CSV table of C-alpha atoms in Angstrom, one decimal:
chain,number,residue,atom,x,y,z
K,1249,MET,CA,-16.1,12.0,5.8
K,1250,MET,CA,-16.1,8.4,3.9
K,1251,PRO,CA,-14.8,7.0,0.5
K,1252,SER,CA,-16.7,5.7,-2.3
K,1253,HIS,CA,-16.4,2.6,-3.1
K,1254,ARG,CA,-15.8,3.8,-6.8
K,1255,LEU,CA,-12.7,4.8,-8.5
K,1256,ALA,CA,-12.0,6.0,-11.6
K,1257,VAL,CA,-8.7,5.3,-11.8
K,1258,SER,CA,-6.9,2.9,-9.0
K,1259,LEU,CA,-5.0,4.8,-6.5
K,1260,TYR,CA,-1.6,4.0,-6.6
K,1261,ALA,CA,-1.9,4.3,-10.6
K,1262,ALA,CA,1.0,7.3,-10.4
K,1263,LEU,CA,3.1,7.6,-14.2
K,1264,PHE,CA,5.4,9.7,-13.7
K,1265,SER,CA,6.2,10.5,-17.6
K,1266,VAL,CA,6.8,6.6,-18.1
K,1267,PHE,CA,4.4,6.7,-21.7
K,1268,ALA,CA,3.5,10.0,-23.6
K,1269,VAL,CA,-0.3,9.9,-25.7
K,1270,SER,CA,0.9,10.8,-28.6
K,1271,ALA,CA,-1.1,12.6,-30.8
K,1272,GLY,CA,-2.5,10.3,-32.5
K,1273,GLY,CA,-4.1,8.8,-29.5
K,1274,ALA,CA,-1.6,5.7,-29.3
K,1275,LEU,CA,1.0,5.3,-26.2
K,1276,ALA,CA,3.8,5.8,-27.7
K,1277,GLN,CA,7.2,4.5,-24.4
K,1278,THR,CA,9.1,8.1,-23.7
K,1279,THR,CA,11.6,8.6,-21.9
K,1280,VAL,CA,11.5,8.9,-18.3
K,1281,THR,CA,11.5,12.8,-16.8
K,1282,SER,CA,10.7,13.0,-14.1
K,1283,ALA,CA,12.1,11.7,-10.8
K,1284,PRO,CA,10.9,8.7,-8.1
K,1285,PRO,CA,9.7,11.3,-5.0
K,1286,ALA,CA,12.4,11.0,-1.8
K,1287,THR,CA,11.9,8.9,0.6
K,1288,PHE,CA,12.4,8.7,4.1
K,1289,THR,CA,11.9,8.2,7.3
K,1290,LEU,CA,12.4,9.4,10.9
K,1291,GLY,CA,13.9,7.7,14.2
K,1292,ASN,CA,10.3,7.8,15.6
K,1293,GLY,CA,9.7,5.5,12.0
K,1294,LEU,CA,7.5,8.0,10.3
K,1295,GLN,CA,7.8,7.4,6.6
K,1296,VAL,CA,7.9,10.4,4.9
K,1297,VAL,CA,7.5,11.2,0.9
K,1298,VAL,CA,7.8,14.3,-0.8
K,1299,ILE,CA,6.8,14.8,-4.3
K,1300,PRO,CA,7.7,18.0,-5.9
K,1301,ASP,CA,4.8,19.6,-8.7
K,1302,HIS,CA,6.0,23.2,-9.6
K,1303,ARG,CA,3.0,24.5,-11.5
K,1304,THR,CA,1.5,26.6,-8.6
K,1305,PRO,CA,2.6,27.4,-5.5
K,1306,VAL,CA,0.8,25.3,-3.5
K,1307,VAL,CA,1.1,22.4,-1.6
K,1308,THR,CA,-1.1,19.6,-0.6
K,1309,GLN,CA,-0.2,17.7,3.2
K,1310,MET,CA,-1.7,14.3,4.2
K,1311,ILE,CA,-1.4,12.5,7.2
K,1312,TRP,CA,-2.3,8.4,6.7
K,1313,TYR,CA,-2.2,6.6,9.5
K,1314,LYS,CA,-2.4,2.5,8.9
K,1315,VAL,CA,-5.9,2.3,10.5
K,1316,GLY,CA,-9.5,1.9,9.7
K,1317,SER,CA,-12.4,0.5,9.7
K,1318,ALA,CA,-10.6,-2.7,10.3
K,1319,ASP,CA,-8.7,-3.0,12.1
K,1320,GLU,CA,-11.2,-2.0,15.1
K,1321,THR,CA,-12.0,-3.5,17.7
K,1322,PRO,CA,-15.2,-6.5,17.3
K,1323,GLY,CA,-18.3,-4.3,19.1
K,1324,LYS,CA,-16.6,-0.9,18.5
K,1325,SER,CA,-18.0,-0.2,15.3
K,1326,GLY,CA,-17.4,3.1,13.4
K,1327,LEU,CA,-14.7,3.9,15.6
K,1328,ALA,CA,-12.2,4.9,13.4
K,1329,HIS,CA,-14.7,6.8,11.7
K,1330,PHE,CA,-15.3,9.0,15.2
K,1331,LEU,CA,-11.8,9.7,16.2
K,1332,GLU,CA,-11.1,11.3,12.0
K,1333,HIS,CA,-14.6,14.0,13.6
K,1334,LEU,CA,-12.6,14.0,17.0
K,1335,MET,CA,-8.7,14.8,16.3
K,1336,PHE,CA,-10.6,18.8,15.6
K,1337,LYS,CA,-11.5,19.3,18.9
K,1338,GLY,CA,-7.9,20.8,20.0
K,1339,THR,CA,-4.8,20.5,22.2
K,1340,SER,CA,-3.6,22.1,25.3
K,1341,ARG,CA,-1.5,24.2,22.3
K,1342,HIS,CA,-4.0,24.6,19.8
K,1343,PRO,CA,-7.6,24.6,20.9
K,1344,ALA,CA,-10.7,23.6,18.6
K,1345,GLY,CA,-10.9,24.7,15.6
K,1346,GLU,CA,-7.9,26.9,15.7
K,1347,PHE,CA,-6.9,24.3,13.1
K,1348,SER,CA,-10.0,24.6,11.1
K,1349,GLN,CA,-9.0,28.4,11.4
K,1350,THR,CA,-5.7,28.9,10.8
K,1351,VAL,CA,-6.2,27.1,7.9
K,1352,LEU,CA,-9.7,29.0,6.1
K,1353,ARG,CA,-7.3,32.1,7.2
K,1354,ILE,CA,-4.5,31.7,5.2
K,1355,GLY,CA,-6.8,30.4,2.1
K,1356,GLY,CA,-6.7,26.6,2.4
K,1357,ASN,CA,-9.0,23.5,2.7
K,1358,GLU,CA,-8.8,20.8,4.8
K,1359,ASN,CA,-11.0,17.3,4.8
K,1360,ALA,CA,-10.7,14.2,6.5
K,1361,PHE,CA,-11.3,10.6,4.9
K,1362,THR,CA,-11.9,7.4,7.0
K,1363,SER,CA,-11.7,4.0,5.0
K,1364,THR,CA,-11.4,0.0,6.0
K,1365,ASP,CA,-7.6,0.4,5.7
K,1366,TYR,CA,-7.2,3.9,6.6
K,1367,THR,CA,-7.2,6.9,8.1
K,1368,GLY,CA,-6.3,10.3,6.7
K,1369,TYR,CA,-5.2,14.3,6.5
K,1370,PHE,CA,-4.5,16.6,4.6
K,1371,GLN,CA,-4.7,20.2,3.9
K,1372,ARG,CA,-4.3,22.8,0.2
K,1373,VAL,CA,-2.0,25.5,1.9
K,1374,PRO,CA,-0.1,28.1,-0.3
K,1375,ARG,CA,3.4,26.7,-0.2
K,1376,GLU,CA,5.5,29.5,2.6
K,1377,GLN,CA,2.0,27.7,5.4
K,1378,LEU,CA,3.2,24.3,4.7
K,1379,GLY,CA,5.7,24.9,7.8
K,1380,LYS,CA,2.8,26.4,10.1
K,1381,MET,CA,0.5,23.5,9.5
K,1382,MET,CA,3.3,20.8,10.6
K,1383,GLU,CA,3.1,21.9,12.8
K,1384,PHE,CA,-0.5,21.8,14.2
K,1385,GLU,CA,-1.3,18.0,12.3
K,1386,ALA,CA,2.1,16.8,14.8
K,1387,ASP,CA,1.5,18.2,17.4
K,1388,ARG,CA,-2.8,16.6,17.3
K,1389,MET,CA,-0.6,13.0,16.2
K,1390,THR,CA,-0.6,12.8,20.3
K,1391,GLY,CA,-1.8,15.6,21.8
K,1392,LEU,CA,-5.5,16.0,21.6
K,1393,ILE,CA,-7.2,16.2,24.1
K,1394,LEU,CA,-11.5,15.3,24.0
K,1395,LYS,CA,-14.0,16.5,26.7
K,1396,ASP,CA,-17.4,15.0,27.4
K,1397,GLU,CA,-18.7,17.9,26.3
K,1398,ASN,CA,-17.2,18.0,23.2
K,1399,VAL,CA,-16.9,14.2,22.4
K,1400,LEU,CA,-20.9,14.0,23.3
K,1401,PRO,CA,-22.4,16.0,21.1
K,1402,GLU,CA,-20.0,14.7,18.0
K,1403,ARG,CA,-21.1,11.9,18.1
K,1404,ASP,CA,-24.5,13.0,17.4
K,1405,VAL,CA,-23.2,14.2,14.6
K,1406,VAL,CA,-21.8,11.2,13.0
K,1407,LEU,CA,-25.2,10.0,13.8
K,1408,GLU,CA,-26.9,12.2,12.1
K,1409,GLU,CA,-24.5,11.7,9.4
K,1410,PHE,CA,-24.9,8.0,9.4
K,1411,ASN,CA,-29.0,8.7,8.8
K,1412,MET,CA,-28.5,11.4,5.7
K,1413,ARG,CA,-25.7,8.8,4.3
K,1414,VAL,CA,-27.3,5.7,4.9
K,1415,ALA,CA,-30.3,4.9,7.1
K,1416,ASN,CA,-32.1,7.8,4.5
K,1417,ASN,CA,-30.1,6.4,1.3
K,1418,PRO,CA,-31.3,3.2,0.7
K,1419,GLU,CA,-28.8,2.3,-2.3
K,1420,ALA,CA,-25.8,3.2,0.7
K,1421,ARG,CA,-28.5,0.7,2.7
K,1422,LEU,CA,-28.0,-2.2,-0.2
K,1423,THR,CA,-23.7,-1.4,-0.8
K,1424,GLU,CA,-24.0,-2.3,2.8
K,1425,GLN,CA,-26.2,-5.0,3.3
K,1426,VAL,CA,-23.8,-6.8,0.0
K,1427,MET,CA,-20.6,-6.3,1.8
K,1428,ALA,CA,-21.8,-8.1,5.5
K,1429,ALA,CA,-22.9,-11.3,2.9
K,1430,LEU,CA,-19.6,-10.7,1.4
K,1431,TYR,CA,-18.0,-10.9,4.7
K,1432,LEU,CA,-18.1,-13.1,6.1
K,1433,ASN,CA,-15.4,-13.3,8.3
K,1434,HIS,CA,-13.3,-10.3,7.5
K,1435,PRO,CA,-13.9,-7.3,9.6
K,1436,TYR,CA,-14.5,-5.6,5.7
K,1437,GLY,CA,-17.9,-6.7,6.5
K,1438,ARG,CA,-19.0,-3.7,8.4
K,1439,PRO,CA,-20.0,-0.6,7.6
K,1440,VAL,CA,-16.9,2.0,7.6
K,1441,ILE,CA,-19.4,4.1,9.5
K,1442,GLY,CA,-21.0,1.4,12.1
K,1443,TRP,CA,-23.6,0.1,13.0
K,1444,ARG,CA,-26.3,2.8,14.7
K,1445,GLN,CA,-26.5,0.2,17.8
K,1446,GLU,CA,-23.2,0.7,18.5
K,1447,ILE,CA,-22.4,4.3,17.6
K,1448,GLU,CA,-24.9,5.3,20.1
K,1449,LYS,CA,-22.6,3.5,22.8
K,1450,LEU,CA,-19.2,4.6,21.9
K,1451,ASP,CA,-17.5,7.6,24.9
K,1452,ARG,CA,-14.7,8.9,24.8
K,1453,GLU,CA,-13.4,6.0,26.6
K,1454,ASP,CA,-13.4,4.2,23.6
K,1455,ALA,CA,-11.3,6.5,21.1
K,1456,LEU,CA,-8.5,7.4,23.7
K,1457,ALA,CA,-7.8,3.9,23.4
K,1458,PHE,CA,-8.6,4.5,20.3
K,1459,TYR,CA,-6.7,7.0,19.5
K,1460,ARG,CA,-3.6,6.0,22.0
K,1461,ARG,CA,-3.1,3.0,20.4
K,1462,PHE,CA,-3.0,3.5,17.2
K,1463,TYR,CA,-1.7,7.3,16.3
K,1464,ALA,CA,1.7,7.4,16.1
K,1465,PRO,CA,5.0,8.4,14.2
K,1466,ASN,CA,5.7,4.8,13.5
K,1467,ASN,CA,2.3,4.5,12.0
K,1468,ALA,CA,1.9,6.7,9.4
K,1469,THR,CA,2.9,8.3,6.2
K,1470,LEU,CA,3.3,11.6,5.8
K,1471,VAL,CA,2.6,12.6,1.9
K,1472,ILE,CA,4.0,16.1,1.0
K,1473,ALA,CA,3.1,16.8,-2.2
K,1474,GLY,CA,3.5,20.5,-4.6
K,1475,ASP,CA,6.5,23.5,-5.1
K,1476,VAL,CA,8.5,22.2,-2.3
K,1477,ASP,CA,12.0,20.2,-2.9
K,1478,ALA,CA,13.0,17.7,-0.1
K,1479,MET,CA,15.9,19.2,0.6
K,1480,ASP,CA,13.9,21.8,2.2
K,1481,VAL,CA,10.9,19.6,3.7
K,1482,ARG,CA,13.4,17.1,5.7
K,1483,PRO,CA,14.8,19.5,8.5
K,1484,MET,CA,10.8,21.3,8.5
K,1485,VAL,CA,9.4,17.3,9.2
K,1486,GLU,CA,12.3,16.6,12.0
K,1487,ARG,CA,11.9,19.9,13.5
K,1488,THR,CA,7.8,19.5,14.1
K,1489,PHE,CA,6.8,15.5,13.1
K,1490,GLY,CA,10.3,14.1,14.8
K,1491,GLU,CA,9.1,15.4,18.2
K,1492,VAL,CA,6.2,12.7,18.2
K,1493,ALA,CA,7.5,9.6,20.4
K,1494,ALA,CA,6.5,5.6,18.4
K,1495,GLN,CA,4.4,4.1,20.0
K,1496,PRO,CA,6.8,0.3,19.9
K,1497,ALA,CA,3.6,-1.4,21.3
K,1498,ILE,CA,2.5,-0.7,17.6
K,1499,PRO,CA,2.8,-4.5,15.7
K,1500,ALA,CA,4.8,-4.4,11.9
K,1501,ARG,CA,1.9,-6.0,10.8
K,1502,ARG,CA,-2.1,-6.3,10.4
K,1503,LEU,CA,-3.1,-9.7,11.7
K,1504,ARG,CA,-7.0,-10.1,10.6
K,1505,PRO,CA,-9.6,-12.7,10.0
K,1506,GLN,CA,-9.3,-14.2,6.8
K,1507,GLU,CA,-11.8,-15.3,4.2
K,1508,PRO,CA,-12.3,-18.9,4.1
K,1509,GLU,CA,-12.9,-19.9,0.3
K,1510,PRO,CA,-16.4,-19.6,-1.0
K,1511,ALA,CA,-18.9,-22.4,-1.9
K,1512,ALA,CA,-21.8,-20.4,-2.8
K,1513,PRO,CA,-23.5,-17.8,-4.6
K,1514,ARG,CA,-24.8,-15.9,-2.3
K,1515,THR,CA,-27.9,-12.7,-2.6
K,1516,VAL,CA,-29.4,-10.3,-1.1
K,1517,THR,CA,-32.5,-8.2,-1.9
K,1518,LEU,CA,-33.5,-4.8,-0.1
K,1519,SER,CA,-37.3,-3.3,-0.6
K,1520,ASP,CA,-37.1,0.3,-0.4
K,1521,ALA,CA,-40.8,3.0,-0.8
K,1522,ARG,CA,-38.3,5.3,-1.6
K,1523,VAL,CA,-36.4,3.7,-4.0
K,1524,GLU,CA,-37.8,5.2,-7.6
K,1525,GLN,CA,-34.6,2.8,-9.8
K,1526,PRO,CA,-34.6,-0.5,-8.9
K,1527,GLY,CA,-31.0,-1.9,-10.1
K,1528,LEU,CA,-28.7,-4.7,-9.3
K,1529,ARG,CA,-24.9,-5.2,-7.6
K,1530,ARG,CA,-22.7,-8.3,-8.8
K,1531,TYR,CA,-19.3,-8.6,-6.0
K,1532,TYR,CA,-16.9,-10.9,-6.7
K,1533,LEU,CA,-14.2,-11.4,-4.0
K,1534,VAL,CA,-11.6,-11.0,-5.7
K,1535,PRO,CA,-7.0,-11.0,-4.7
K,1536,SER,CA,-6.4,-6.8,-4.0
K,1537,SER,CA,-3.2,-5.6,-6.0
K,1538,THR,CA,-1.1,-6.6,-2.0
K,1539,THR,CA,-2.3,-10.7,-2.1
K,1540,ALA,CA,-2.7,-11.4,-5.7
K,1541,ALA,CA,-0.3,-13.6,-7.6
K,1542,ALA,CA,2.2,-11.7,-9.6
K,1543,GLY,CA,0.2,-10.5,-12.6
K,1544,GLU,CA,-4.0,-11.0,-11.8
K,1545,SER,CA,-4.5,-8.0,-9.9
K,1546,PRO,CA,-3.7,-5.6,-13.5
K,1547,ALA,CA,-5.5,-8.6,-14.8
K,1548,LEU,CA,-7.9,-7.7,-13.1
K,1549,ASP,CA,-7.5,-3.7,-13.5
K,1550,VAL,CA,-7.8,-4.5,-17.0
K,1551,LEU,CA,-11.0,-7.0,-17.6
K,1552,ALA,CA,-12.9,-4.2,-15.1
K,1553,GLN,CA,-12.3,-1.9,-18.0
K,1554,LEU,CA,-13.2,-4.4,-20.5
K,1555,MET,CA,-16.1,-4.7,-19.3
K,1556,GLY,CA,-17.2,-2.3,-18.1
K,1557,SER,CA,-15.9,1.0,-19.3
K,1558,GLY,CA,-17.6,3.7,-20.8
K,1559,SER,CA,-19.7,3.1,-23.8
K,1560,ASN,CA,-17.5,0.5,-26.1
K,1561,SER,CA,-17.5,-1.9,-22.9
K,1562,TYR,CA,-18.2,-5.4,-23.6
K,1563,LEU,CA,-21.3,-5.0,-20.6
K,1564,TYR,CA,-22.4,-1.3,-21.8
K,1565,ARG,CA,-23.1,-2.9,-24.9
K,1566,ALA,CA,-24.6,-5.5,-24.4
K,1567,LEU,CA,-27.1,-4.1,-22.1
K,1568,VAL,CA,-28.0,-0.4,-23.6
K,1569,VAL,CA,-26.7,-0.8,-27.1
K,1570,ASP,CA,-27.6,-4.2,-28.4
K,1571,ARG,CA,-30.3,-5.4,-26.5
K,1572,PRO,CA,-31.7,-1.6,-24.6
K,1573,LEU,CA,-32.3,-4.0,-21.0
K,1574,ALA,CA,-30.5,-1.4,-18.6
K,1575,ILE,CA,-30.5,2.4,-18.8
K,1576,SER,CA,-26.7,1.6,-17.0
K,1577,ALA,CA,-23.8,-0.8,-17.0
K,1578,SER,CA,-20.4,-0.4,-15.0
K,1579,ALA,CA,-17.8,-2.4,-14.0
K,1580,GLY,CA,-15.4,-1.1,-11.3
K,1581,TYR,CA,-12.1,-3.2,-9.0
K,1582,GLN,CA,-10.7,-1.6,-6.2
K,1583,GLY,CA,-7.0,-2.7,-6.7
K,1584,THR,CA,-6.0,-0.5,-3.5
K,1585,SER,CA,-6.6,-2.7,-0.6
K,1586,LEU,CA,-4.6,-5.0,2.4
K,1587,ASP,CA,-7.0,-7.9,2.3
K,1588,ALA,CA,-9.4,-9.7,-0.9
K,1589,THR,CA,-10.9,-7.0,-2.8
K,1590,GLN,CA,-13.9,-6.4,-4.9
K,1591,PHE,CA,-15.0,-6.5,-8.2
K,1592,VAL,CA,-18.0,-5.3,-8.4
K,1593,ILE,CA,-21.0,-5.4,-12.1
K,1594,SER,CA,-24.1,-2.8,-11.9
K,1595,ALA,CA,-26.7,-2.3,-14.6
K,1596,SER,CA,-29.7,-0.6,-13.9
K,1597,PRO,CA,-32.6,-2.6,-15.3
K,1598,LYS,CA,-35.4,-0.5,-17.9
K,1599,PRO,CA,-39.1,-0.6,-16.4
K,1600,GLY,CA,-40.3,-4.3,-16.8
K,1601,VAL,CA,-36.8,-5.9,-17.9
K,1602,GLU,CA,-36.3,-8.6,-15.3
K,1603,PHE,CA,-33.6,-9.0,-13.0
K,1604,ALA,CA,-32.5,-12.3,-14.3
K,1605,GLN,CA,-33.2,-11.0,-18.1
K,1606,ILE,CA,-30.2,-8.8,-16.6
K,1607,GLU,CA,-28.0,-11.6,-15.3
K,1608,GLN,CA,-28.6,-14.0,-17.9
K,1609,VAL,CA,-26.7,-10.9,-20.4
K,1610,ILE,CA,-24.0,-10.6,-17.4
K,1611,ASP,CA,-23.7,-13.8,-17.0
K,1612,GLY,CA,-23.1,-14.0,-21.1
K,1613,VAL,CA,-20.5,-11.8,-20.9
K,1614,ILE,CA,-18.2,-12.6,-18.4
K,1615,SER,CA,-18.6,-16.7,-20.2
K,1616,ASP,CA,-17.7,-15.1,-23.6
K,1617,VAL,CA,-14.7,-13.4,-21.9
K,1618,ALA,CA,-13.7,-16.5,-20.1
K,1619,GLN,CA,-13.6,-18.7,-23.2
K,1620,GLY,CA,-10.8,-16.6,-24.7
K,1621,THR,CA,-12.5,-14.4,-27.0
K,1622,VAL,CA,-11.6,-10.9,-26.1
K,1623,ARG,CA,-10.2,-9.0,-29.8
K,1624,ALA,CA,-6.3,-7.5,-29.7
K,1625,GLU,CA,-8.4,-4.1,-30.1
K,1626,ASP,CA,-10.4,-4.1,-27.9
K,1627,LEU,CA,-7.2,-5.3,-25.3
K,1628,GLU,CA,-5.0,-2.7,-26.3
K,1629,ARG,CA,-8.2,0.4,-26.7
K,1630,VAL,CA,-8.5,0.1,-23.0
K,1631,LYS,CA,-5.2,-0.5,-21.5
K,1632,THR,CA,-4.2,2.7,-23.7
K,1633,GLN,CA,-7.9,4.2,-21.4
K,1634,LEU,CA,-6.0,2.6,-18.1
K,1635,ILE,CA,-2.9,4.7,-18.9
K,1636,ALA,CA,-4.1,7.9,-20.4
K,1637,GLU,CA,-6.2,8.5,-17.6
K,1638,ALA,CA,-3.3,7.5,-15.5
K,1639,ILE,CA,-1.4,10.4,-16.9
K,1640,TYR,CA,-4.5,13.7,-17.2
K,1641,ALA,CA,-5.3,12.9,-12.9
K,1642,GLN,CA,-1.7,13.6,-12.4
K,1643,ASP,CA,-3.0,16.9,-12.8
K,1644,ASN,CA,-4.2,17.4,-9.8
K,1645,GLN,CA,-1.4,17.7,-7.1
K,1646,ALA,CA,-3.8,15.7,-4.0
K,1647,THR,CA,-4.6,13.5,-6.2
K,1648,LEU,CA,-0.9,12.2,-6.5
K,1649,ALA,CA,-0.2,12.1,-2.8
K,1650,ARG,CA,-3.1,10.4,-1.8
K,1651,TRP,CA,-2.0,7.6,-5.3
K,1652,TYR,CA,1.7,7.3,-2.9
K,1653,GLY,CA,-0.6,7.3,-0.1
K,1654,GLY,CA,-3.6,4.1,-0.6
K,1655,ALA,CA,-0.7,1.7,-2.1
K,1656,LEU,CA,2.3,2.7,1.1
K,1657,THR,CA,-0.6,2.9,3.7
K,1658,THR,CA,-2.0,-0.9,1.7
K,1659,GLY,CA,1.3,-2.8,1.9
K,1660,LEU,CA,2.8,-1.6,-1.7
K,1661,SER,CA,5.4,0.0,-2.3
K,1662,ILE,CA,6.9,2.9,-4.6
K,1663,GLU,CA,8.5,0.6,-7.0
K,1664,ALA,CA,4.6,-1.1,-7.6
K,1665,ILE,CA,3.3,2.2,-7.7
K,1666,ARG,CA,5.9,4.0,-10.6
K,1667,SER,CA,5.9,0.6,-12.3
K,1668,TRP,CA,1.7,-0.4,-12.8
K,1669,PRO,CA,1.7,1.3,-16.3
K,1670,ASP,CA,4.6,-1.2,-17.7
K,1671,ARG,CA,2.7,-4.2,-16.0
K,1672,ILE,CA,-1.1,-2.7,-17.4
K,1673,ARG,CA,0.3,-2.6,-21.2
K,1674,ALA,CA,2.6,-6.4,-20.2
K,1675,VAL,CA,-1.3,-7.7,-19.7
K,1676,THR,CA,-2.2,-10.6,-22.2
K,1677,ALA,CA,-5.7,-11.4,-23.5
K,1678,GLU,CA,-4.3,-15.3,-21.4
K,1679,GLN,CA,-4.3,-13.5,-18.5
K,1680,VAL,CA,-7.6,-11.1,-18.6
K,1681,ARG,CA,-9.3,-14.7,-20.0
K,1682,ASP,CA,-7.8,-16.4,-16.4
K,1683,ALA,CA,-9.0,-13.1,-14.4
K,1684,ALA,CA,-12.4,-14.0,-15.0
K,1685,GLN,CA,-12.3,-17.9,-15.6
K,1686,LYS,CA,-10.6,-18.5,-11.5
K,1687,TRP,CA,-11.9,-14.4,-10.0
K,1688,LEU,CA,-15.6,-14.1,-11.9
K,1689,ASP,CA,-16.9,-17.5,-10.0
K,1690,LYS,CA,-21.3,-17.1,-9.2
K,1691,LYS,CA,-19.7,-18.7,-6.1
K,1692,ARG,CA,-17.3,-16.0,-5.0
K,1693,SER,CA,-20.3,-13.3,-5.5
K,1694,VAL,CA,-22.9,-11.7,-3.5
K,1695,THR,CA,-25.8,-10.5,-6.0
K,1696,GLY,CA,-28.1,-7.6,-4.9
K,1697,TYR,CA,-31.8,-6.1,-5.7
K,1698,LEU,CA,-32.9,-2.9,-5.1
K,1699,ILE,CA,-36.4,-2.9,-5.2
K,1700,LYS,CA,-39.4,-0.5,-4.6
K,1701,ASP,CA,-41.2,-1.7,-2.3
K,1702,THR,CA,-45.4,-0.3,-3.7
K,1703,ALA,CA,-46.8,-2.3,0.0
K,1704,PRO,CA,-48.9,0.1,0.9
K,1705,LYS,CA,-48.6,1.6,4.5
K,1706,ARG,CA,-49.8,0.4,7.5
K,1707,GLU,CA,-52.3,2.9,9.3
K,1708,GLU,CA,-51.5,4.1,12.8
K,1709,LYS,CA,-55.1,3.0,14.5
K,1710,ARG,CA,-56.1,6.7,17.1
K,1711,SER,CA,-57.6,5.3,20.5
């Protein structure tokens, strides 16, 4: 499974009662009532985070490996995602299917995901089954057995996934092409699922070499969220994951080629007969939470909320309400990333409306914000929304685990996660203005146009 490019709430926006929503909807600072998650590191380097949540007698186990598609060897795109599929093929202790069948039998659920920066596996099960899940997951950390008879059919499964998710999906194909144009040098320009011609060549030896290189306790973070306490979890972790040897060859830092300073705007046009609704997407290359200077990432969070989140956002009002040029308009910022990331603006024009008209309005909104026209009441409204959304999202146990796992595997800290609401509240109108001026510069952008191909199909000649 590959994650969406769009996130409603920043992954690391965990709050833990730093703020509370009053009856009137405003945010009032209150006493912190929950302790930070317990953390400890095993002797083999495995970082462990325990997030108690005693509302239901269930627990979520997530193991995050600090390796994603951006860590693949050039020419082997899709390898991280391919290995994610193969991790369910069994070990000498647990044959293929036993892990998943056990999860199903005890009433749990499981899944896995691959991103540019990490690969993760999770199970949500009754709390008394946590030890069994740990034993299974620790076993396949280094005990995976791969044979051609199960590797090659799984490669076909991935190719079929490529056909379904990308080749037959014009929107996904546009995203693929825009990302390749946005990143001239950085491996984020490679699709997570890979390029078809390279997926077709992946084999057992590729998968095993990648597995042995990156799958190890000292390259992983284990997050346990649910009806547990750290004092009970630690002995279980020591007994299972603690027995797995570290991989000394894993470097302390991931070193990747970085992007040159953008020099010119770029455009991509994708034409497809299956397009029913034309669309415009503009991607800006911007800093992530990990690479940004102090205050920049929260300002980009607030800027995205101001410009494109909800019916009161500037883009929605300008394009959908005030001048009915589009049927939708939005903006988003993906801050949780190890390297430079994206600020994305999207719009779907109404029939008969040209992309140039849409872009003129978008450019006008950006110009207004960059000139410091953000009203104080708008600023407070969107900061309230951001923090409130994160508070509500905490009702999902898996979301808590995702916040911490996503943040810790992309270079952030527990303190960075917990202090996020404070940084959002501290964002000023001047910081939002500066973010728009500096980062929403058109030369930093790639604009993608999705249009319907109306050219008649060529008829095949029959002999």
